[in-house]
């Protein structure tokens, strides 16, 4: 299996607190999502990784599962990085716009 050497490791403070999440970059400038969990979650994380491998074969757009294993910090998975917007921010923005449109419709009628 490929050995990874990351030159940057930036903590991601959003999302569910179960894992520590990092945006990591290798020497080629390729970014990845690194997820690290407590070693006690090994079986659960292994099943999640295997499920991601099966879903990837269906052609669903998602982070590609790259590597899974253990390290000094616990159990890790490395996934391809996908740029995007924070779901909480997108949903909040949508709800605000929806509320404005609903208010406008009520005033209009």
Short mmCIF file of N, CA and C in Angstrom, two decimals:
data_model
loop_
_atom_site.label_atom_id
_atom_site.label_comp_id
_atom_site.label_asym_id
_atom_site.label_seq_id
_atom_site.Cartn_x
_atom_site.Cartn_y
_atom_site.Cartn_z
N UNK A 1 0.85 -1.18 0.00
CA UNK A 1 0.00 0.00 0.00
C UNK A 1 0.89 1.24 0.00
N UNK A 2 0.41 2.27 -0.62
CA UNK A 2 1.13 3.54 -0.69
C UNK A 2 1.32 4.14 0.71
N UNK A 3 2.51 4.64 0.96
CA UNK A 3 2.76 5.33 2.21
C UNK A 3 2.56 6.82 1.97
N UNK A 4 1.87 7.47 2.89
CA UNK A 4 1.55 8.88 2.73
C UNK A 4 2.49 9.74 3.57
N UNK A 5 2.94 10.83 2.97
CA UNK A 5 3.73 11.83 3.68
C UNK A 5 3.05 13.17 3.44
N UNK A 6 2.43 13.71 4.47
CA UNK A 6 1.70 14.95 4.33
C UNK A 6 2.57 16.12 4.76
N UNK A 7 2.47 17.22 3.99
CA UNK A 7 3.26 18.40 4.32
C UNK A 7 2.42 19.43 5.07
N UNK A 8 1.08 19.31 4.97
CA UNK A 8 0.21 20.16 5.79
C UNK A 8 -0.86 19.28 6.42
N UNK A 9 -1.38 19.75 7.55
CA UNK A 9 -2.45 19.04 8.27
C UNK A 9 -3.25 20.09 9.01
N UNK A 10 -4.42 20.44 8.44
CA UNK A 10 -5.27 21.49 9.01
C UNK A 10 -6.52 20.86 9.61
N UNK A 11 -6.73 21.12 10.89
CA UNK A 11 -7.89 20.59 11.59
C UNK A 11 -9.18 21.19 11.02
N UNK A 12 -10.18 20.36 10.80
CA UNK A 12 -11.50 20.80 10.36
C UNK A 12 -12.39 20.78 11.59
N UNK A 13 -12.92 21.92 11.95
CA UNK A 13 -13.69 22.04 13.19
C UNK A 13 -15.19 21.89 12.98
N UNK A 14 -15.61 21.52 11.81
CA UNK A 14 -17.04 21.37 11.53
C UNK A 14 -17.38 19.90 11.45
N UNK A 15 -18.67 19.61 11.53
CA UNK A 15 -19.12 18.23 11.42
C UNK A 15 -19.29 17.58 12.78
N UNK A 16 -19.55 16.31 12.75
CA UNK A 16 -19.80 15.57 13.97
C UNK A 16 -18.50 15.36 14.72
N UNK A 17 -18.55 15.47 16.04
CA UNK A 17 -17.31 15.42 16.83
C UNK A 17 -16.74 14.02 17.06
N UNK A 18 -17.37 13.00 16.53
CA UNK A 18 -16.92 11.63 16.77
C UNK A 18 -15.49 11.40 16.26
N UNK A 19 -15.15 11.98 15.12
CA UNK A 19 -13.82 11.85 14.53
C UNK A 19 -13.09 13.17 14.59
N UNK A 20 -11.78 13.11 14.54
CA UNK A 20 -10.99 14.31 14.26
C UNK A 20 -10.80 14.30 12.75
N UNK A 21 -11.06 15.43 12.13
CA UNK A 21 -10.97 15.51 10.68
C UNK A 21 -9.92 16.55 10.30
N UNK A 22 -9.15 16.23 9.27
CA UNK A 22 -8.10 17.12 8.81
C UNK A 22 -8.10 17.19 7.30
N UNK A 23 -7.79 18.36 6.79
CA UNK A 23 -7.46 18.50 5.37
C UNK A 23 -5.95 18.39 5.32
N UNK A 24 -5.45 17.36 4.65
CA UNK A 24 -4.01 17.14 4.56
C UNK A 24 -3.58 17.28 3.11
N UNK A 25 -2.33 17.70 2.92
CA UNK A 25 -1.79 17.90 1.58
C UNK A 25 -0.47 17.17 1.47
N UNK A 26 -0.28 16.47 0.35
CA UNK A 26 1.00 15.79 0.14
C UNK A 26 1.94 16.71 -0.65
N UNK A 27 3.15 16.22 -0.91
CA UNK A 27 4.17 17.03 -1.57
C UNK A 27 3.77 17.44 -2.99
N UNK A 28 2.88 16.68 -3.62
CA UNK A 28 2.41 17.01 -4.98
C UNK A 28 1.30 18.06 -4.97
N UNK A 29 0.85 18.44 -3.77
CA UNK A 29 -0.24 19.41 -3.66
C UNK A 29 -1.61 18.78 -3.66
N UNK A 30 -1.68 17.47 -3.64
CA UNK A 30 -2.97 16.77 -3.61
C UNK A 30 -3.52 16.82 -2.20
N UNK A 31 -4.78 17.23 -2.09
CA UNK A 31 -5.43 17.29 -0.78
C UNK A 31 -6.26 16.03 -0.54
N UNK A 32 -6.33 15.65 0.74
CA UNK A 32 -7.10 14.49 1.16
C UNK A 32 -7.85 14.85 2.44
N UNK A 33 -8.87 14.07 2.73
CA UNK A 33 -9.57 14.15 4.01
C UNK A 33 -9.02 13.03 4.88
N UNK A 34 -8.45 13.38 6.01
CA UNK A 34 -7.93 12.41 6.97
C UNK A 34 -8.87 12.41 8.16
N UNK A 35 -9.42 11.25 8.48
CA UNK A 35 -10.30 11.10 9.63
C UNK A 35 -9.60 10.18 10.63
N UNK A 36 -9.55 10.60 11.89
CA UNK A 36 -8.91 9.81 12.93
C UNK A 36 -9.91 9.60 14.07
N UNK A 37 -10.06 8.36 14.48
CA UNK A 37 -10.99 8.01 15.56
C UNK A 37 -10.26 7.20 16.61
N UNK A 38 -10.91 7.07 17.76
CA UNK A 38 -10.36 6.26 18.84
C UNK A 38 -10.25 4.81 18.36
N UNK A 39 -9.22 4.14 18.81
CA UNK A 39 -8.98 2.76 18.40
C UNK A 39 -10.15 1.84 18.75
N UNK A 40 -10.91 2.19 19.78
CA UNK A 40 -12.07 1.37 20.17
C UNK A 40 -13.15 1.35 19.08
N UNK A 41 -13.08 2.27 18.13
CA UNK A 41 -14.07 2.34 17.05
C UNK A 41 -13.59 1.60 15.79
N UNK A 42 -12.55 0.79 15.92
CA UNK A 42 -11.94 0.15 14.75
C UNK A 42 -12.94 -0.61 13.89
N UNK A 43 -13.70 -1.51 14.48
CA UNK A 43 -14.65 -2.33 13.71
C UNK A 43 -15.69 -1.47 13.00
N UNK A 44 -16.22 -0.50 13.71
CA UNK A 44 -17.23 0.39 13.13
C UNK A 44 -16.63 1.17 11.95
N UNK A 45 -15.45 1.71 12.12
CA UNK A 45 -14.81 2.51 11.07
C UNK A 45 -14.40 1.64 9.90
N UNK A 46 -14.01 0.40 10.19
CA UNK A 46 -13.67 -0.53 9.11
C UNK A 46 -14.90 -0.83 8.26
N UNK A 47 -16.04 -1.04 8.92
CA UNK A 47 -17.29 -1.29 8.20
C UNK A 47 -17.69 -0.07 7.37
N UNK A 48 -17.53 1.14 7.93
CA UNK A 48 -17.84 2.36 7.19
C UNK A 48 -16.96 2.47 5.95
N UNK A 49 -15.68 2.19 6.10
CA UNK A 49 -14.75 2.27 4.98
C UNK A 49 -15.11 1.26 3.90
N UNK A 50 -15.43 0.04 4.30
CA UNK A 50 -15.82 -0.99 3.34
C UNK A 50 -17.12 -0.61 2.63
N UNK A 51 -18.04 0.02 3.34
CA UNK A 51 -19.29 0.47 2.72
C UNK A 51 -18.99 1.56 1.69
N UNK A 52 -18.09 2.47 2.04
CA UNK A 52 -17.70 3.51 1.08
C UNK A 52 -17.10 2.89 -0.18
N UNK A 53 -16.32 1.83 -0.04
CA UNK A 53 -15.74 1.16 -1.20
C UNK A 53 -16.83 0.56 -2.10
N UNK A 54 -17.86 0.01 -1.48
CA UNK A 54 -18.97 -0.56 -2.26
C UNK A 54 -19.77 0.54 -2.96
N UNK A 55 -20.04 1.63 -2.24
CA UNK A 55 -20.82 2.73 -2.81
C UNK A 55 -20.05 3.40 -3.94
N UNK A 56 -18.74 3.51 -3.80
CA UNK A 56 -17.91 4.12 -4.85
C UNK A 56 -18.09 3.37 -6.17
N UNK A 57 -18.19 2.05 -6.11
CA UNK A 57 -18.35 1.24 -7.32
C UNK A 57 -19.67 1.51 -8.04
N UNK A 58 -20.63 2.13 -7.35
CA UNK A 58 -21.92 2.47 -7.96
C UNK A 58 -21.85 3.76 -8.76
N UNK A 59 -20.72 4.47 -8.64
CA UNK A 59 -20.55 5.71 -9.40
C UNK A 59 -21.18 6.93 -8.74
N UNK A 60 -21.50 6.83 -7.47
CA UNK A 60 -22.10 7.96 -6.76
C UNK A 60 -21.00 8.97 -6.43
N UNK A 61 -21.22 10.26 -6.77
CA UNK A 61 -20.20 11.27 -6.46
C UNK A 61 -19.99 11.39 -4.95
N UNK A 62 -18.78 11.16 -4.52
CA UNK A 62 -18.46 11.16 -3.10
C UNK A 62 -16.95 11.18 -2.94
N UNK A 63 -16.50 11.35 -1.72
CA UNK A 63 -15.08 11.20 -1.42
C UNK A 63 -14.70 9.74 -1.68
N UNK A 64 -13.63 9.52 -2.43
CA UNK A 64 -13.18 8.15 -2.69
C UNK A 64 -12.39 7.61 -1.50
N UNK A 65 -12.67 6.40 -1.06
CA UNK A 65 -11.88 5.81 0.02
C UNK A 65 -10.50 5.43 -0.53
N UNK A 66 -9.45 5.92 0.13
CA UNK A 66 -8.09 5.71 -0.34
C UNK A 66 -7.35 4.70 0.54
N UNK A 67 -7.37 4.90 1.85
CA UNK A 67 -6.61 4.04 2.76
C UNK A 67 -7.29 3.96 4.12
N UNK A 68 -7.04 2.85 4.80
CA UNK A 68 -7.61 2.62 6.12
C UNK A 68 -6.57 1.87 6.95
N UNK A 69 -6.47 2.20 8.23
CA UNK A 69 -5.54 1.47 9.09
C UNK A 69 -5.47 2.07 10.47
N UNK A 70 -4.41 1.73 11.19
CA UNK A 70 -4.20 2.27 12.53
C UNK A 70 -2.89 3.05 12.55
N UNK A 71 -2.84 3.97 13.49
CA UNK A 71 -1.64 4.79 13.69
C UNK A 71 -1.54 5.08 15.19
N UNK A 72 -0.57 5.86 15.57
CA UNK A 72 -0.39 6.19 16.98
C UNK A 72 -1.56 6.94 17.59
N UNK A 73 -2.38 7.57 16.75
CA UNK A 73 -3.52 8.36 17.25
C UNK A 73 -4.81 7.56 17.28
N UNK A 74 -4.83 6.36 16.70
CA UNK A 74 -6.05 5.56 16.68
C UNK A 74 -6.23 4.89 15.33
N UNK A 75 -7.46 4.88 14.87
CA UNK A 75 -7.79 4.31 13.57
C UNK A 75 -8.02 5.47 12.60
N UNK A 76 -7.52 5.33 11.36
CA UNK A 76 -7.63 6.42 10.40
C UNK A 76 -8.23 5.94 9.08
N UNK A 77 -8.80 6.87 8.36
CA UNK A 77 -9.15 6.63 6.96
C UNK A 77 -8.73 7.87 6.19
N UNK A 78 -8.28 7.63 4.99
CA UNK A 78 -7.89 8.71 4.08
C UNK A 78 -8.84 8.63 2.90
N UNK A 79 -9.42 9.79 2.57
CA UNK A 79 -10.37 9.87 1.47
C UNK A 79 -9.96 11.00 0.54
N UNK A 80 -10.40 10.91 -0.70
CA UNK A 80 -10.12 12.00 -1.63
C UNK A 80 -10.81 13.26 -1.12
N UNK A 81 -10.26 14.40 -1.47
CA UNK A 81 -10.82 15.69 -1.04
C UNK A 81 -11.76 16.20 -2.11
N UNK A 82 -12.93 16.66 -1.70
CA UNK A 82 -13.88 17.29 -2.61
C UNK A 82 -14.18 18.68 -2.07
N UNK A 83 -13.88 19.70 -2.89
CA UNK A 83 -14.24 21.06 -2.49
C UNK A 83 -15.75 21.21 -2.51
N UNK A 84 -16.25 21.96 -1.59
CA UNK A 84 -17.69 22.17 -1.54
C UNK A 84 -18.05 23.21 -0.51
N UNK A 85 -19.32 23.32 -0.25
CA UNK A 85 -19.81 24.27 0.73
C UNK A 85 -20.29 23.52 1.96
N UNK A 86 -20.21 24.17 3.10
CA UNK A 86 -20.67 23.59 4.35
C UNK A 86 -22.19 23.43 4.29
N UNK A 87 -22.67 22.22 4.57
CA UNK A 87 -24.10 21.93 4.47
C UNK A 87 -24.93 22.81 5.39
N UNK A 88 -24.46 23.06 6.61
CA UNK A 88 -25.21 23.91 7.54
C UNK A 88 -25.40 25.31 6.97
N UNK A 89 -24.36 25.84 6.33
CA UNK A 89 -24.45 27.19 5.77
C UNK A 89 -25.38 27.22 4.56
N UNK A 90 -25.30 26.20 3.71
CA UNK A 90 -26.16 26.14 2.52
C UNK A 90 -27.63 26.02 2.94
N UNK A 91 -27.91 25.15 3.89
CA UNK A 91 -29.29 24.95 4.34
C UNK A 91 -29.82 26.22 5.01
N UNK A 92 -29.01 26.84 5.84
CA UNK A 92 -29.40 28.07 6.51
C UNK A 92 -29.72 29.16 5.49
N UNK A 93 -28.87 29.30 4.48
CA UNK A 93 -29.09 30.30 3.44
C UNK A 93 -30.38 30.01 2.67
N UNK A 94 -30.61 28.73 2.35
CA UNK A 94 -31.82 28.34 1.65
C UNK A 94 -33.06 28.66 2.48
N UNK A 95 -33.01 28.35 3.76
CA UNK A 95 -34.16 28.61 4.62
C UNK A 95 -34.46 30.10 4.73
N UNK A 96 -33.41 30.93 4.80
CA UNK A 96 -33.61 32.38 4.84
C UNK A 96 -34.26 32.87 3.56
N UNK A 97 -33.78 32.40 2.41
CA UNK A 97 -34.34 32.80 1.12
C UNK A 97 -35.78 32.32 1.00
N UNK A 98 -36.03 31.09 1.45
CA UNK A 98 -37.37 30.53 1.40
C UNK A 98 -38.32 31.35 2.26
N UNK A 99 -37.87 31.77 3.43
CA UNK A 99 -38.67 32.58 4.34
C UNK A 99 -39.00 33.93 3.71
N UNK A 100 -38.02 34.53 3.06
CA UNK A 100 -38.24 35.83 2.40
C UNK A 100 -39.26 35.68 1.29
N UNK A 101 -39.15 34.62 0.49
CA UNK A 101 -40.11 34.40 -0.60
C UNK A 101 -41.50 34.15 -0.05
N UNK A 102 -41.60 33.37 1.02
CA UNK A 102 -42.90 33.10 1.63
C UNK A 102 -43.51 34.39 2.16
N UNK A 103 -42.72 35.21 2.84
CA UNK A 103 -43.21 36.50 3.35
C UNK A 103 -43.67 37.38 2.21
N UNK A 104 -42.93 37.41 1.10
CA UNK A 104 -43.29 38.23 -0.06
C UNK A 104 -44.61 37.76 -0.66
N UNK A 105 -44.79 36.44 -0.76
CA UNK A 105 -46.03 35.89 -1.30
C UNK A 105 -47.21 36.27 -0.42
N UNK A 106 -47.05 36.23 0.90
CA UNK A 106 -48.13 36.58 1.82
C UNK A 106 -48.52 38.04 1.68
N UNK A 107 -47.53 38.91 1.51
CA UNK A 107 -47.82 40.34 1.34
C UNK A 107 -48.50 40.58 0.02
N UNK A 108 -48.07 39.86 -1.00
CA UNK A 108 -48.62 40.03 -2.35
C UNK A 108 -50.08 39.61 -2.42
N UNK A 109 -50.46 38.58 -1.68
CA UNK A 109 -51.84 38.08 -1.76
C UNK A 109 -52.57 38.57 -0.59
#
